mmCIF file of C-alpha atoms and ligand atoms in Angstrom:
data_model
loop_
_atom_site.group_PDB
_atom_site.id
_atom_site.type_symbol
_atom_site.label_atom_id
_atom_site.label_comp_id
_atom_site.label_asym_id
_atom_site.label_seq_id
_atom_site.Cartn_x
_atom_site.Cartn_y
_atom_site.Cartn_z
ATOM 1 C CA MET A 1 22.252 -19.344 8.731
ATOM 2 C CA SER A 2 20.974 -16.094 10.665
ATOM 3 C CA GLU A 3 17.500 -16.101 11.344
ATOM 4 C CA ALA A 4 17.273 -12.228 11.969
ATOM 5 C CA ILE A 5 15.508 -10.105 9.389
ATOM 6 C CA TYR A 6 14.781 -6.346 9.994
ATOM 7 C CA ILE A 7 13.704 -3.262 8.126
ATOM 8 C CA SER A 8 17.338 -1.396 7.526
ATOM 9 C CA GLY A 9 15.788 1.561 5.921
ATOM 10 C CA THR A 10 12.670 3.354 4.714
ATOM 11 C CA GLY A 11 11.654 6.045 2.107
ATOM 12 C CA SER A 12 8.748 7.272 0.347
ATOM 13 C CA TYR A 13 8.076 9.937 -2.715
ATOM 14 C CA LEU A 14 4.964 11.783 -3.268
ATOM 15 C CA PRO A 15 4.531 14.181 -6.199
ATOM 16 C CA GLU A 16 4.417 17.883 -5.687
ATOM 17 C CA LYS A 17 1.162 18.458 -6.915
ATOM 18 C CA ILE A 18 -1.958 18.400 -4.544
ATOM 19 C CA LEU A 19 -5.741 17.834 -5.714
ATOM 20 C CA THR A 20 -8.097 18.948 -3.068
ATOM 21 C CA ASN A 21 -11.593 17.869 -2.919
ATOM 22 C CA GLN A 22 -12.877 21.417 -3.801
ATOM 23 C CA ASP A 23 -10.657 20.726 -7.271
ATOM 24 C CA ILE A 24 -12.642 17.478 -8.061
ATOM 25 C CA ALA A 25 -15.765 19.058 -7.133
ATOM 26 C CA LYS A 26 -15.407 21.424 -9.992
ATOM 27 C CA THR A 27 -15.130 18.490 -12.686
ATOM 28 C CA VAL A 28 -17.761 16.048 -11.067
ATOM 29 C CA ASP A 29 -21.042 15.973 -9.182
ATOM 30 C CA THR A 30 -19.359 15.691 -5.554
ATOM 31 C CA SER A 31 -18.720 17.997 -2.529
ATOM 32 C CA ASN A 32 -15.689 18.105 -0.104
ATOM 33 C CA GLU A 33 -18.221 17.313 2.655
ATOM 34 C CA TRP A 34 -19.456 14.124 1.210
ATOM 35 C CA ILE A 35 -15.879 12.997 0.714
ATOM 36 C CA VAL A 36 -14.641 14.188 3.956
ATOM 37 C CA GLU A 37 -17.646 12.507 5.803
ATOM 38 C CA ARG A 38 -17.745 9.109 3.760
ATOM 39 C CA THR A 39 -13.978 8.733 3.323
ATOM 40 C CA GLY A 40 -12.017 11.057 5.778
ATOM 41 C CA ILE A 41 -10.080 12.305 2.386
ATOM 42 C CA GLU A 42 -9.378 15.834 1.802
ATOM 43 C CA SER A 43 -6.660 15.936 -0.732
ATOM 44 C CA ARG A 44 -4.315 13.758 -2.678
ATOM 45 C CA HIS A 45 -1.096 14.000 -4.522
ATOM 46 C CA ILE A 46 -1.166 13.530 -8.467
ATOM 47 C CA ALA A 47 1.778 12.672 -10.326
ATOM 48 C CA SER A 48 3.104 14.333 -13.399
ATOM 49 C CA GLU A 49 3.412 12.967 -16.789
ATOM 50 C CA ALA A 50 7.082 12.449 -15.862
ATOM 51 C CA GLU A 51 6.274 11.110 -12.586
ATOM 52 C CA THR A 52 5.737 7.294 -13.631
ATOM 53 C CA THR A 53 5.351 4.420 -11.103
ATOM 54 C CA SER A 54 8.871 3.417 -12.077
ATOM 55 C CA TYR A 55 10.331 7.083 -11.285
ATOM 56 C CA MET A 56 8.354 7.202 -8.056
ATOM 57 C CA GLY A 57 9.402 3.895 -6.966
ATOM 58 C CA PHE A 58 12.920 4.704 -7.798
ATOM 59 C CA MET A 59 12.819 8.156 -5.974
ATOM 60 C CA ALA A 60 11.407 6.229 -2.727
ATOM 61 C CA ALA A 61 14.312 3.335 -3.084
ATOM 62 C CA ARG A 62 17.030 6.029 -2.957
ATOM 63 C CA ALA A 63 15.687 7.455 0.093
ATOM 64 C CA ALA A 64 15.407 3.897 1.543
ATOM 65 C CA LEU A 65 18.783 3.288 0.706
ATOM 66 C CA ALA A 66 20.294 6.357 2.065
ATOM 67 C CA ASP A 67 18.348 5.664 5.347
ATOM 68 C CA ALA A 68 20.021 2.231 5.476
ATOM 69 C CA ASN A 69 23.242 3.618 4.584
ATOM 70 C CA LEU A 70 23.597 1.438 1.803
ATOM 71 C CA THR A 71 24.096 1.981 -2.000
ATOM 72 C CA SER A 72 22.395 0.162 -5.140
ATOM 73 C CA ALA A 73 25.505 -2.027 -5.266
ATOM 74 C CA ASP A 74 24.259 -3.448 -1.997
ATOM 75 C CA VAL A 75 20.749 -4.595 -3.199
ATOM 76 C CA ASP A 76 20.395 -8.059 -3.776
ATOM 77 C CA MET A 77 17.043 -8.327 -5.607
ATOM 78 C CA VAL A 78 14.054 -5.846 -6.203
ATOM 79 C CA ILE A 79 10.427 -6.715 -5.667
ATOM 80 C CA LEU A 80 8.050 -4.219 -6.556
ATOM 81 C CA ALA A 81 4.113 -4.096 -5.722
ATOM 82 C CA THR A 82 1.578 -2.180 -7.975
ATOM 83 C CA MET A 83 -1.642 -2.258 -9.611
ATOM 84 C CA ALA A 84 -0.479 0.613 -12.114
ATOM 85 C CA PRO A 85 2.717 -0.744 -13.679
ATOM 86 C CA ASP A 86 4.386 1.548 -16.334
ATOM 87 C CA MET A 87 3.332 -0.969 -18.748
ATOM 88 C CA ILE A 88 2.137 -4.628 -19.009
ATOM 89 C CA CYS A 89 5.470 -5.800 -19.794
ATOM 90 C CA PRO A 90 8.322 -5.637 -18.673
ATOM 91 C CA SER A 91 7.919 -5.500 -14.879
ATOM 92 C CA THR A 92 8.225 -2.082 -13.389
ATOM 93 C CA ALA A 93 10.928 -3.665 -11.108
ATOM 94 C CA CYS A 94 13.316 -4.348 -13.996
ATOM 95 C CA ILE A 95 12.839 -0.514 -14.861
ATOM 96 C CA VAL A 96 13.684 0.623 -11.136
ATOM 97 C CA GLN A 97 16.641 -1.540 -11.348
ATOM 98 C CA LYS A 98 18.146 -0.253 -14.226
ATOM 99 C CA LEU A 99 17.091 3.482 -12.811
ATOM 100 C CA LEU A 100 18.962 2.619 -9.609
ATOM 101 C CA GLY A 101 22.091 1.128 -11.421
ATOM 102 C CA CYS A 102 22.227 -2.210 -9.750
ATOM 103 C CA ARG A 103 23.919 -5.279 -10.379
ATOM 104 C CA PRO A 104 22.157 -7.840 -12.624
ATOM 105 C CA ILE A 105 20.189 -9.006 -9.875
ATOM 106 C CA PRO A 106 16.506 -10.434 -9.734
ATOM 107 C CA ALA A 107 13.739 -7.810 -10.241
ATOM 108 C CA MET A 108 10.023 -8.756 -10.343
ATOM 109 C CA ASP A 109 6.579 -7.278 -9.704
ATOM 110 C CA VAL A 110 3.947 -8.615 -7.433
ATOM 111 C CA GLY A 111 0.077 -8.102 -7.977
ATOM 112 C CA ALA A 112 -1.846 -7.829 -4.867
ATOM 113 C CA ALA A 113 -3.431 -4.628 -5.356
ATOM 114 C CA CYS A 114 -3.688 -2.690 -1.914
ATOM 115 C CA SER A 115 -2.146 -5.640 0.111
ATOM 116 C CA GLY A 116 0.672 -5.710 -2.385
ATOM 117 C CA PHE A 117 3.146 -4.392 0.644
ATOM 118 C CA MET A 118 2.179 -7.160 2.679
ATOM 119 C CA TYR A 119 3.034 -9.759 -0.012
ATOM 120 C CA ILE A 120 6.457 -8.379 -1.015
ATOM 121 C CA LEU A 121 7.541 -7.903 2.597
ATOM 122 C CA GLU A 122 6.567 -11.946 3.206
ATOM 123 C CA LEU A 123 8.456 -12.657 -0.033
ATOM 124 C CA ALA A 124 11.389 -10.516 1.032
ATOM 125 C CA ARG A 125 11.484 -12.316 4.468
ATOM 126 C CA ASN A 126 11.243 -15.764 3.030
ATOM 127 C CA PHE A 127 13.923 -15.237 0.380
ATOM 128 C CA LEU A 128 16.360 -13.870 3.089
ATOM 129 C CA LEU A 129 15.433 -16.952 5.497
ATOM 130 C CA GLY A 130 15.679 -19.480 2.956
ATOM 131 C CA SER A 131 18.591 -18.558 0.977
ATOM 132 C CA LYS A 132 22.371 -17.543 1.673
ATOM 133 C CA ASN A 133 22.251 -15.684 -1.616
ATOM 134 C CA TYR A 134 20.729 -12.447 -0.451
ATOM 135 C CA LYS A 135 21.369 -10.001 2.276
ATOM 136 C CA ASN A 136 19.480 -7.089 1.478
ATOM 137 C CA ILE A 137 16.118 -7.017 -0.780
ATOM 138 C CA LEU A 138 14.604 -3.751 -1.714
ATOM 139 C CA ILE A 139 10.747 -3.672 -1.566
ATOM 140 C CA ILE A 140 8.692 -1.091 -3.113
ATOM 141 C CA GLY A 141 4.944 -0.109 -3.259
ATOM 142 C CA SER A 142 4.609 2.478 -6.181
ATOM 143 C CA GLU A 143 1.260 3.498 -7.698
ATOM 144 C CA LYS A 144 0.289 6.369 -10.255
ATOM 145 C CA LEU A 145 -3.404 5.419 -9.699
ATOM 146 C CA SER A 146 -4.484 8.860 -11.270
ATOM 147 C CA ALA A 147 -3.600 6.994 -14.465
ATOM 148 C CA MET A 148 -6.229 4.157 -13.853
ATOM 149 C CA VAL A 149 -9.255 6.030 -12.365
ATOM 150 C CA ASP A 150 -11.974 7.152 -14.586
ATOM 151 C CA TRP A 151 -12.086 11.035 -13.716
ATOM 152 C CA GLU A 152 -15.818 10.782 -14.554
ATOM 153 C CA ASP A 153 -16.681 8.360 -12.262
ATOM 154 C CA ARG A 154 -17.550 10.192 -8.758
ATOM 155 C CA SER A 155 -17.679 7.026 -6.951
ATOM 156 C CA THR A 156 -13.957 6.171 -7.288
ATOM 157 C CA CYS A 157 -11.918 9.119 -8.620
ATOM 158 C CA VAL A 158 -12.178 10.762 -5.140
ATOM 159 C CA LEU A 159 -10.611 7.794 -3.411
ATOM 160 C CA PHE A 160 -7.139 7.500 -4.799
ATOM 161 C CA GLY A 161 -3.884 9.170 -4.890
ATOM 162 C CA ASP A 162 -0.227 8.597 -6.349
ATOM 163 C CA GLY A 163 2.697 7.956 -4.444
ATOM 164 C CA ALA A 164 5.555 5.536 -3.659
ATOM 165 C CA GLY A 165 7.098 4.042 -0.328
ATOM 166 C CA ALA A 166 10.246 1.829 -0.439
ATOM 167 C CA VAL A 167 11.709 -0.536 2.537
ATOM 168 C CA ILE A 168 14.967 -2.192 2.653
ATOM 169 C CA VAL A 169 14.563 -5.850 4.290
ATOM 170 C CA SER A 170 18.113 -7.186 5.471
ATOM 171 C CA LYS A 171 19.689 -9.997 7.088
ATOM 172 C CA GLY A 172 21.309 -8.993 10.536
ATOM 173 C CA ASP A 173 21.193 -8.938 14.187
ATOM 174 C CA HIS A 174 17.914 -7.515 14.933
ATOM 175 C CA ASN A 175 14.922 -9.629 14.701
ATOM 176 C CA GLY A 176 12.843 -7.086 13.389
ATOM 177 C CA ILE A 177 10.070 -8.757 11.232
ATOM 178 C CA LEU A 178 8.625 -11.342 13.566
ATOM 179 C CA ASP A 179 5.608 -12.464 11.340
ATOM 180 C CA VAL A 180 3.783 -11.842 8.209
ATOM 181 C CA PHE A 181 0.636 -13.484 7.616
ATOM 182 C CA ILE A 182 -1.009 -13.029 4.006
ATOM 183 C CA GLY A 183 -4.235 -14.488 2.292
ATOM 184 C CA ALA A 184 -6.411 -14.336 -0.648
ATOM 185 C CA ASP A 185 -9.878 -15.181 -1.796
ATOM 186 C CA GLY A 186 -10.417 -15.229 -5.503
ATOM 187 C CA SER A 187 -14.225 -15.491 -5.503
ATOM 188 C CA GLY A 188 -14.063 -11.582 -4.753
ATOM 189 C CA ALA A 189 -11.924 -10.979 -7.887
ATOM 190 C CA ASN A 190 -14.899 -9.333 -9.425
ATOM 191 C CA LEU A 191 -15.277 -6.536 -6.705
ATOM 192 C CA LEU A 192 -12.334 -4.463 -7.874
ATOM 193 C CA THR A 193 -11.074 -4.525 -11.136
ATOM 194 C CA ILE A 194 -9.364 -2.850 -14.422
ATOM 195 C CA PRO A 195 -11.565 -5.174 -16.689
ATOM 196 C CA ALA A 196 -9.812 -4.450 -20.145
ATOM 197 C CA GLY A 197 -6.309 -4.531 -21.356
ATOM 198 C CA GLY A 198 -5.289 -7.699 -20.291
ATOM 199 C CA SER A 199 -5.159 -10.753 -22.590
ATOM 200 C CA ALA A 200 -8.893 -11.725 -21.504
ATOM 201 C CA ARG A 201 -10.209 -8.257 -23.083
ATOM 202 C CA PRO A 202 -7.406 -6.603 -24.910
ATOM 203 C CA ALA A 203 -7.889 -2.947 -25.876
ATOM 204 C CA SER A 204 -10.263 -2.030 -28.879
ATOM 205 C CA GLU A 205 -12.620 0.657 -29.399
ATOM 206 C CA GLY A 206 -15.289 -0.883 -27.546
ATOM 207 C CA THR A 207 -13.135 -1.296 -24.276
ATOM 208 C CA ILE A 208 -12.233 2.450 -24.594
ATOM 209 C CA LYS A 209 -15.644 3.738 -25.423
ATOM 210 C CA ALA A 210 -16.928 1.572 -22.210
ATOM 211 C CA ARG A 211 -14.359 3.195 -20.179
ATOM 212 C CA ASN A 212 -13.183 -0.149 -19.418
ATOM 213 C CA HIS A 213 -9.582 0.399 -18.763
ATOM 214 C CA TYR A 214 -10.209 2.164 -15.686
ATOM 215 C CA ILE A 215 -10.799 0.960 -12.035
ATOM 216 C CA LYS A 216 -14.412 -0.498 -11.496
ATOM 217 C CA MET A 217 -15.259 -1.132 -7.638
ATOM 218 C CA ASP A 218 -18.282 -2.397 -6.021
ATOM 219 C CA GLY A 219 -17.661 -0.140 -2.963
ATOM 220 C CA ARG A 220 -20.013 -1.485 -0.516
ATOM 221 C CA GLU A 221 -18.948 -5.057 -0.997
ATOM 222 C CA VAL A 222 -15.272 -3.801 -0.705
ATOM 223 C CA PHE A 223 -15.932 -1.909 2.233
ATOM 224 C CA ARG A 224 -17.621 -4.788 4.144
ATOM 225 C CA ASN A 225 -14.822 -7.383 3.164
ATOM 226 C CA ALA A 226 -12.083 -4.740 4.156
ATOM 227 C CA ILE A 227 -13.424 -4.683 7.687
ATOM 228 C CA LYS A 228 -14.018 -8.555 7.886
ATOM 229 C CA TYR A 229 -10.421 -9.403 6.714
ATOM 230 C CA MET A 230 -8.513 -6.672 8.046
ATOM 231 C CA GLY A 231 -9.943 -7.763 11.229
ATOM 232 C CA GLU A 232 -9.395 -11.233 10.849
ATOM 233 C CA SER A 233 -5.621 -10.772 9.769
ATOM 234 C CA ILE A 234 -5.311 -8.675 13.124
ATOM 235 C CA ASN A 235 -6.629 -11.736 15.260
ATOM 236 C CA ILE A 236 -4.719 -14.304 13.441
ATOM 237 C CA ILE A 237 -1.357 -12.602 13.665
ATOM 238 C CA LEU A 238 -1.520 -11.349 17.364
ATOM 239 C CA LYS A 239 -2.666 -15.037 18.365
ATOM 240 C CA ARG A 240 -0.004 -16.924 16.484
ATOM 241 C CA ASN A 241 2.378 -14.770 18.254
ATOM 242 C CA ASP A 242 1.059 -15.053 21.650
ATOM 243 C CA LEU A 243 0.287 -11.279 21.700
ATOM 244 C CA THR A 244 -2.661 -8.936 22.575
ATOM 245 C CA VAL A 245 -3.463 -5.599 21.101
ATOM 246 C CA ASP A 246 -2.253 -4.163 24.118
ATOM 247 C CA ASP A 247 1.141 -5.161 23.337
ATOM 248 C CA VAL A 248 1.360 -3.182 20.199
ATOM 249 C CA ALA A 249 2.573 0.372 20.346
ATOM 250 C CA LEU A 250 1.276 1.552 16.725
ATOM 251 C CA VAL A 251 -0.947 0.285 14.239
ATOM 252 C CA ILE A 252 -0.380 1.316 10.710
ATOM 253 C CA PRO A 253 -3.404 0.007 8.707
ATOM 254 C CA HIS A 254 -3.881 0.362 4.747
ATOM 255 C CA GLN A 255 -5.364 3.821 4.251
ATOM 256 C CA ALA A 256 -8.521 3.321 1.987
ATOM 257 C CA ASN A 257 -11.372 4.772 4.251
ATOM 258 C CA MET A 258 -11.168 6.497 7.561
ATOM 259 C CA ARG A 259 -14.761 4.554 8.249
ATOM 260 C CA ILE A 260 -12.895 1.374 7.600
ATOM 261 C CA ILE A 261 -10.080 2.214 9.705
ATOM 262 C CA ASN A 262 -12.162 3.481 12.755
ATOM 263 C CA MET A 263 -14.616 0.102 12.409
ATOM 264 C CA VAL A 264 -11.469 -2.245 12.436
ATOM 265 C CA ALA A 265 -9.854 -0.406 15.156
ATOM 266 C CA GLU A 266 -13.149 -0.348 17.140
ATOM 267 C CA ARG A 267 -13.586 -4.116 16.664
ATOM 268 C CA ALA A 268 -10.103 -4.890 17.749
ATOM 269 C CA ASN A 269 -10.048 -2.661 21.039
ATOM 270 C CA ILE A 270 -7.271 -0.561 19.108
ATOM 271 C CA ASN A 271 -7.216 2.881 20.783
ATOM 272 C CA ARG A 272 -7.416 6.012 18.256
ATOM 273 C CA ASP A 273 -3.755 7.351 19.580
ATOM 274 C CA ARG A 274 -2.301 3.967 18.539
ATOM 275 C CA LEU A 275 -3.580 4.565 15.057
ATOM 276 C CA PHE A 276 -1.387 6.158 12.404
ATOM 277 C CA CYS A 277 -3.454 7.596 9.709
ATOM 278 C CA ASN A 278 -2.259 9.993 6.956
ATOM 279 C CA LEU A 279 -5.390 9.168 4.567
ATOM 280 C CA ASN A 280 -6.543 12.715 4.860
ATOM 281 C CA ARG A 281 -3.601 14.064 2.912
ATOM 282 C CA ARG A 282 -2.599 10.906 0.908
ATOM 283 C CA ALA A 283 -5.935 9.239 -0.040
ATOM 284 C CA ASN A 284 -5.659 5.589 -1.019
ATOM 285 C CA THR A 285 -2.260 4.763 -2.702
ATOM 286 C CA SER A 286 -2.825 1.243 -2.566
ATOM 287 C CA ALA A 287 0.244 -0.844 -2.472
ATOM 288 C CA ALA A 288 2.060 2.366 -1.582
ATOM 289 C CA SER A 289 -0.080 3.219 1.387
ATOM 290 C CA ILE A 290 1.654 1.358 4.186
ATOM 291 C CA PRO A 291 5.307 1.817 3.232
ATOM 292 C CA ILE A 292 4.744 5.661 3.011
ATOM 293 C CA ALA A 293 2.809 5.695 6.260
ATOM 294 C CA LEU A 294 5.808 3.678 8.041
ATOM 295 C CA ASN A 295 7.844 6.026 6.597
ATOM 296 C CA GLU A 296 6.063 9.125 7.993
ATOM 297 C CA ALA A 297 5.528 7.138 11.262
ATOM 298 C CA ILE A 298 9.082 6.977 11.702
ATOM 299 C CA SER A 299 10.205 10.439 10.667
ATOM 300 C CA SER A 300 7.462 12.000 12.926
ATOM 301 C CA GLY A 301 8.916 10.141 15.838
ATOM 302 C CA LYS A 302 5.971 7.779 16.298
ATOM 303 C CA ILE A 303 7.989 4.922 16.540
ATOM 304 C CA LYS A 304 10.509 4.123 19.026
ATOM 305 C CA ALA A 305 13.282 1.526 19.445
ATOM 306 C CA GLY A 306 11.634 -1.615 20.857
ATOM 307 C CA ASP A 307 8.194 -0.751 19.748
ATOM 308 C CA LEU A 308 5.804 -3.381 18.269
ATOM 309 C CA ILE A 309 4.154 -2.284 15.266
ATOM 310 C CA LEU A 310 1.348 -4.145 13.622
ATOM 311 C CA LEU A 311 0.687 -3.664 9.847
ATOM 312 C CA VAL A 312 -2.550 -4.527 8.378
ATOM 313 C CA ALA A 313 -3.993 -4.278 4.758
ATOM 314 C CA PHE A 314 -6.746 -5.503 2.562
ATOM 315 C CA GLY A 315 -7.190 -5.157 -1.506
ATOM 316 C CA ALA A 316 -8.567 -6.254 -4.774
ATOM 317 C CA GLY A 317 -8.129 -10.030 -5.497
ATOM 318 C CA MET A 318 -9.358 -10.132 -2.654
ATOM 319 C CA THR A 319 -6.308 -9.950 -0.799
ATOM 320 C CA TRP A 320 -4.897 -9.189 2.769
ATOM 321 C CA GLY A 321 -2.571 -9.432 5.110
ATOM 322 C CA ALA A 322 -1.038 -8.268 8.565
ATOM 323 C CA SER A 323 2.708 -8.168 9.995
ATOM 324 C CA ILE A 324 4.272 -7.870 13.384
ATOM 325 C CA ILE A 325 7.518 -5.728 13.468
ATOM 326 C CA LYS A 326 9.569 -5.302 16.466
ATOM 327 C CA TRP A 327 11.400 -1.783 15.815
ATOM 328 C CA LYS A 328 15.226 -1.871 16.007
HETATM 329 O O1 LIG B 401 -8.224 -0.093 -0.843
HETATM 330 C C1 LIG B 401 -9.031 -0.829 -1.053
HETATM 331 C C2 LIG B 401 -10.129 -0.500 -2.011
HETATM 332 N N1 LIG B 401 -11.135 0.269 -1.722
HETATM 333 C C3 LIG B 401 -11.660 0.686 -0.679
HETATM 334 O O2 LIG B 401 -11.247 0.185 0.454
HETATM 335 C C4 LIG B 401 -13.056 1.274 -0.561
HETATM 336 C C5 LIG B 401 -14.083 0.512 -0.266
HETATM 337 N N2 LIG B 401 -15.553 1.131 -0.157
HETATM 338 C C6 LIG B 401 -15.511 2.575 0.353
HETATM 339 O O3 LIG B 401 -14.684 3.453 0.762
HETATM 340 C C7 LIG B 401 -16.964 3.317 0.226
HETATM 341 O O4 LIG B 401 -17.777 2.092 -0.209
HETATM 342 C C8 LIG B 401 -17.245 4.314 -0.907
HETATM 343 C C9 LIG B 401 -16.573 5.864 -0.340
HETATM 344 C C10 LIG B 401 -16.590 4.116 -2.029
HETATM 345 C C11 LIG B 401 -18.643 4.648 -0.919
HETATM 346 O O5 LIG B 401 -18.922 5.003 0.281
HETATM 347 P P1 LIG B 401 -20.544 4.575 0.826
HETATM 348 O O6 LIG B 401 -21.048 5.240 1.941
HETATM 349 O O7 LIG B 401 -20.481 2.979 0.547
HETATM 350 O O8 LIG B 401 -21.519 4.792 -0.394
HETATM 351 P P2 LIG B 401 -22.486 4.269 -1.620
HETATM 352 O O9 LIG B 401 -21.587 3.712 -2.499
HETATM 353 O O10 LIG B 401 -23.326 3.275 -0.772
HETATM 354 O O11 LIG B 401 -23.248 5.568 -2.019
HETATM 355 C C12 LIG B 401 -24.004 6.320 -1.300
HETATM 356 C C13 LIG B 401 -24.602 7.539 -2.129
HETATM 357 C C14 LIG B 401 -24.994 6.872 -3.509
HETATM 358 O O12 LIG B 401 -26.127 7.537 -4.087
HETATM 359 P P3 LIG B 401 -27.673 7.014 -3.863
HETATM 360 O O13 LIG B 401 -27.520 5.876 -4.683
HETATM 361 O O14 LIG B 401 -27.731 6.625 -2.610
HETATM 362 O O15 LIG B 401 -28.476 8.107 -4.486
HETATM 363 C C15 LIG B 401 -23.826 7.371 -4.821
HETATM 364 O O16 LIG B 401 -24.279 7.419 -6.026
HETATM 365 O O17 LIG B 401 -23.232 8.365 -2.514
HETATM 366 C C16 LIG B 401 -23.488 8.532 -3.884
HETATM 367 N N3 LIG B 401 -22.070 8.991 -4.343
HETATM 368 C C17 LIG B 401 -21.568 9.957 -4.263
HETATM 369 N N4 LIG B 401 -22.253 11.297 -3.740
HETATM 370 C C18 LIG B 401 -21.277 12.206 -3.681
HETATM 371 C C19 LIG B 401 -20.961 7.973 -4.621
HETATM 372 N N5 LIG B 401 -19.698 8.676 -4.738
HETATM 373 C C20 LIG B 401 -20.145 9.853 -4.392
HETATM 374 C C21 LIG B 401 -19.370 11.259 -4.556
HETATM 375 N N6 LIG B 401 -19.936 12.398 -3.824
HETATM 376 N N7 LIG B 401 -17.950 11.142 -4.707
#
C-alpha cells in the first residue's frame, strides 16, 4: 500500500458581503480602534440567507476539485468540520455530498470547533493510509458563524466571520502530509460554548430569552489557553519530526486574534515574514480559517514546491492541533 498522502487541490469561498468594524460600531458599543488594537480584525465576510454552511462548503469543494483536476465522481469520502451546521441532523457533509452529486460515498461532520481542520486532516490521512478503499478524500471547513453569534454581545460579535475552505487529500506519489498532531482537554469545555439547542438544553422560550443559542466565551481564558496549546503543538510536531522552526518556510496559524498569533510566534521564534495572516479581512472563521488561509497563501505565491508548511490551531473543547506539510 502506498504511504504517500498529499494535498492535490485547495479551494475557498467567501460571501460577497463585507461588514466593517465601523458598521458594527453603529449597533453595539465598540469602536474600530478597540477591535483593531485588541484583535487585529478590520472587517469580515457575512453570509446571506442563501449562503448556508453547506452551500459555502459546496462552493469551496468545487474550487478544490477543479484545482486538483478531479470531479465529484473521484471523491471517495466527504468529511466536514463545522460549529455552525445547517441543522443538528442530518450532517452538513451529507448535504454537500448531494450538492456535489457524488456517488453514495461516506459523508460525516466532525465537531472540533476552530481546530476542526486539523482533526479532519488527520482523519483523512489515516483513512487513506489504513484502507485501500479510498483514494481521494474531500475535507471541508465551513462556518456560517454570523448565525451563531449574539449581535448584541460586543465581546464576541466583533470576532467572527463566515466562509469555507476545502482541500482534497489524495493517495499518490508525493509524501505531502508528513504528520498531524491533535489533542483535546474537555476540562475546558465550558470556556467557549453554544449552551442551548442540544439535547441537554433543548430550545425553549427560556433559552431564547436568555440568548443561550449564541456563542458564549470566556475570552481571557480562551486567549491564555490558545497561546499555551498552540505553542505546545508547534513544539511537539517539530520535535517528533526532527525539525526546527528554521526548517519551516511558512506558518499558517488559526486566525483568531493577532495578539495570540504574535505571542505564539514570538515564543516559538517564528519570524513575522514566515507567518501567513489574513485575519484583518477574514476575522475568525473557526474550522474554515486554516483552509481559507492555505488557499490564499498558495494563490498569492507564498508557497513554493518543496516548502515545509506548518499549520497550527486551537479551539473550543478545548481542542488543538498542528501539521507539517511538504508542498508538492
Ligand atoms: O478561535 C478560538 C476562539 N476564540 C479566541 O481565540 C478568542 C480569544 N480571546 C480574545 O481574543 C480576547 O480575549 C478578546 C478579543 C475576546 C477580548 O480581549 P481582551 O483584551 O481579553 O479584553 P477583555 O475581555 O479583558 O475586556 C477588556 C475590556 C472590558 O471592559 P472592562 O471590564 O475592562 O471595563 C470589556 O468589556 O474591553 C471591553 N470590551 C470591549 N470594548 C469595546 C470587550 N469587547 C469590547 C468591544 N469593544 N468589542
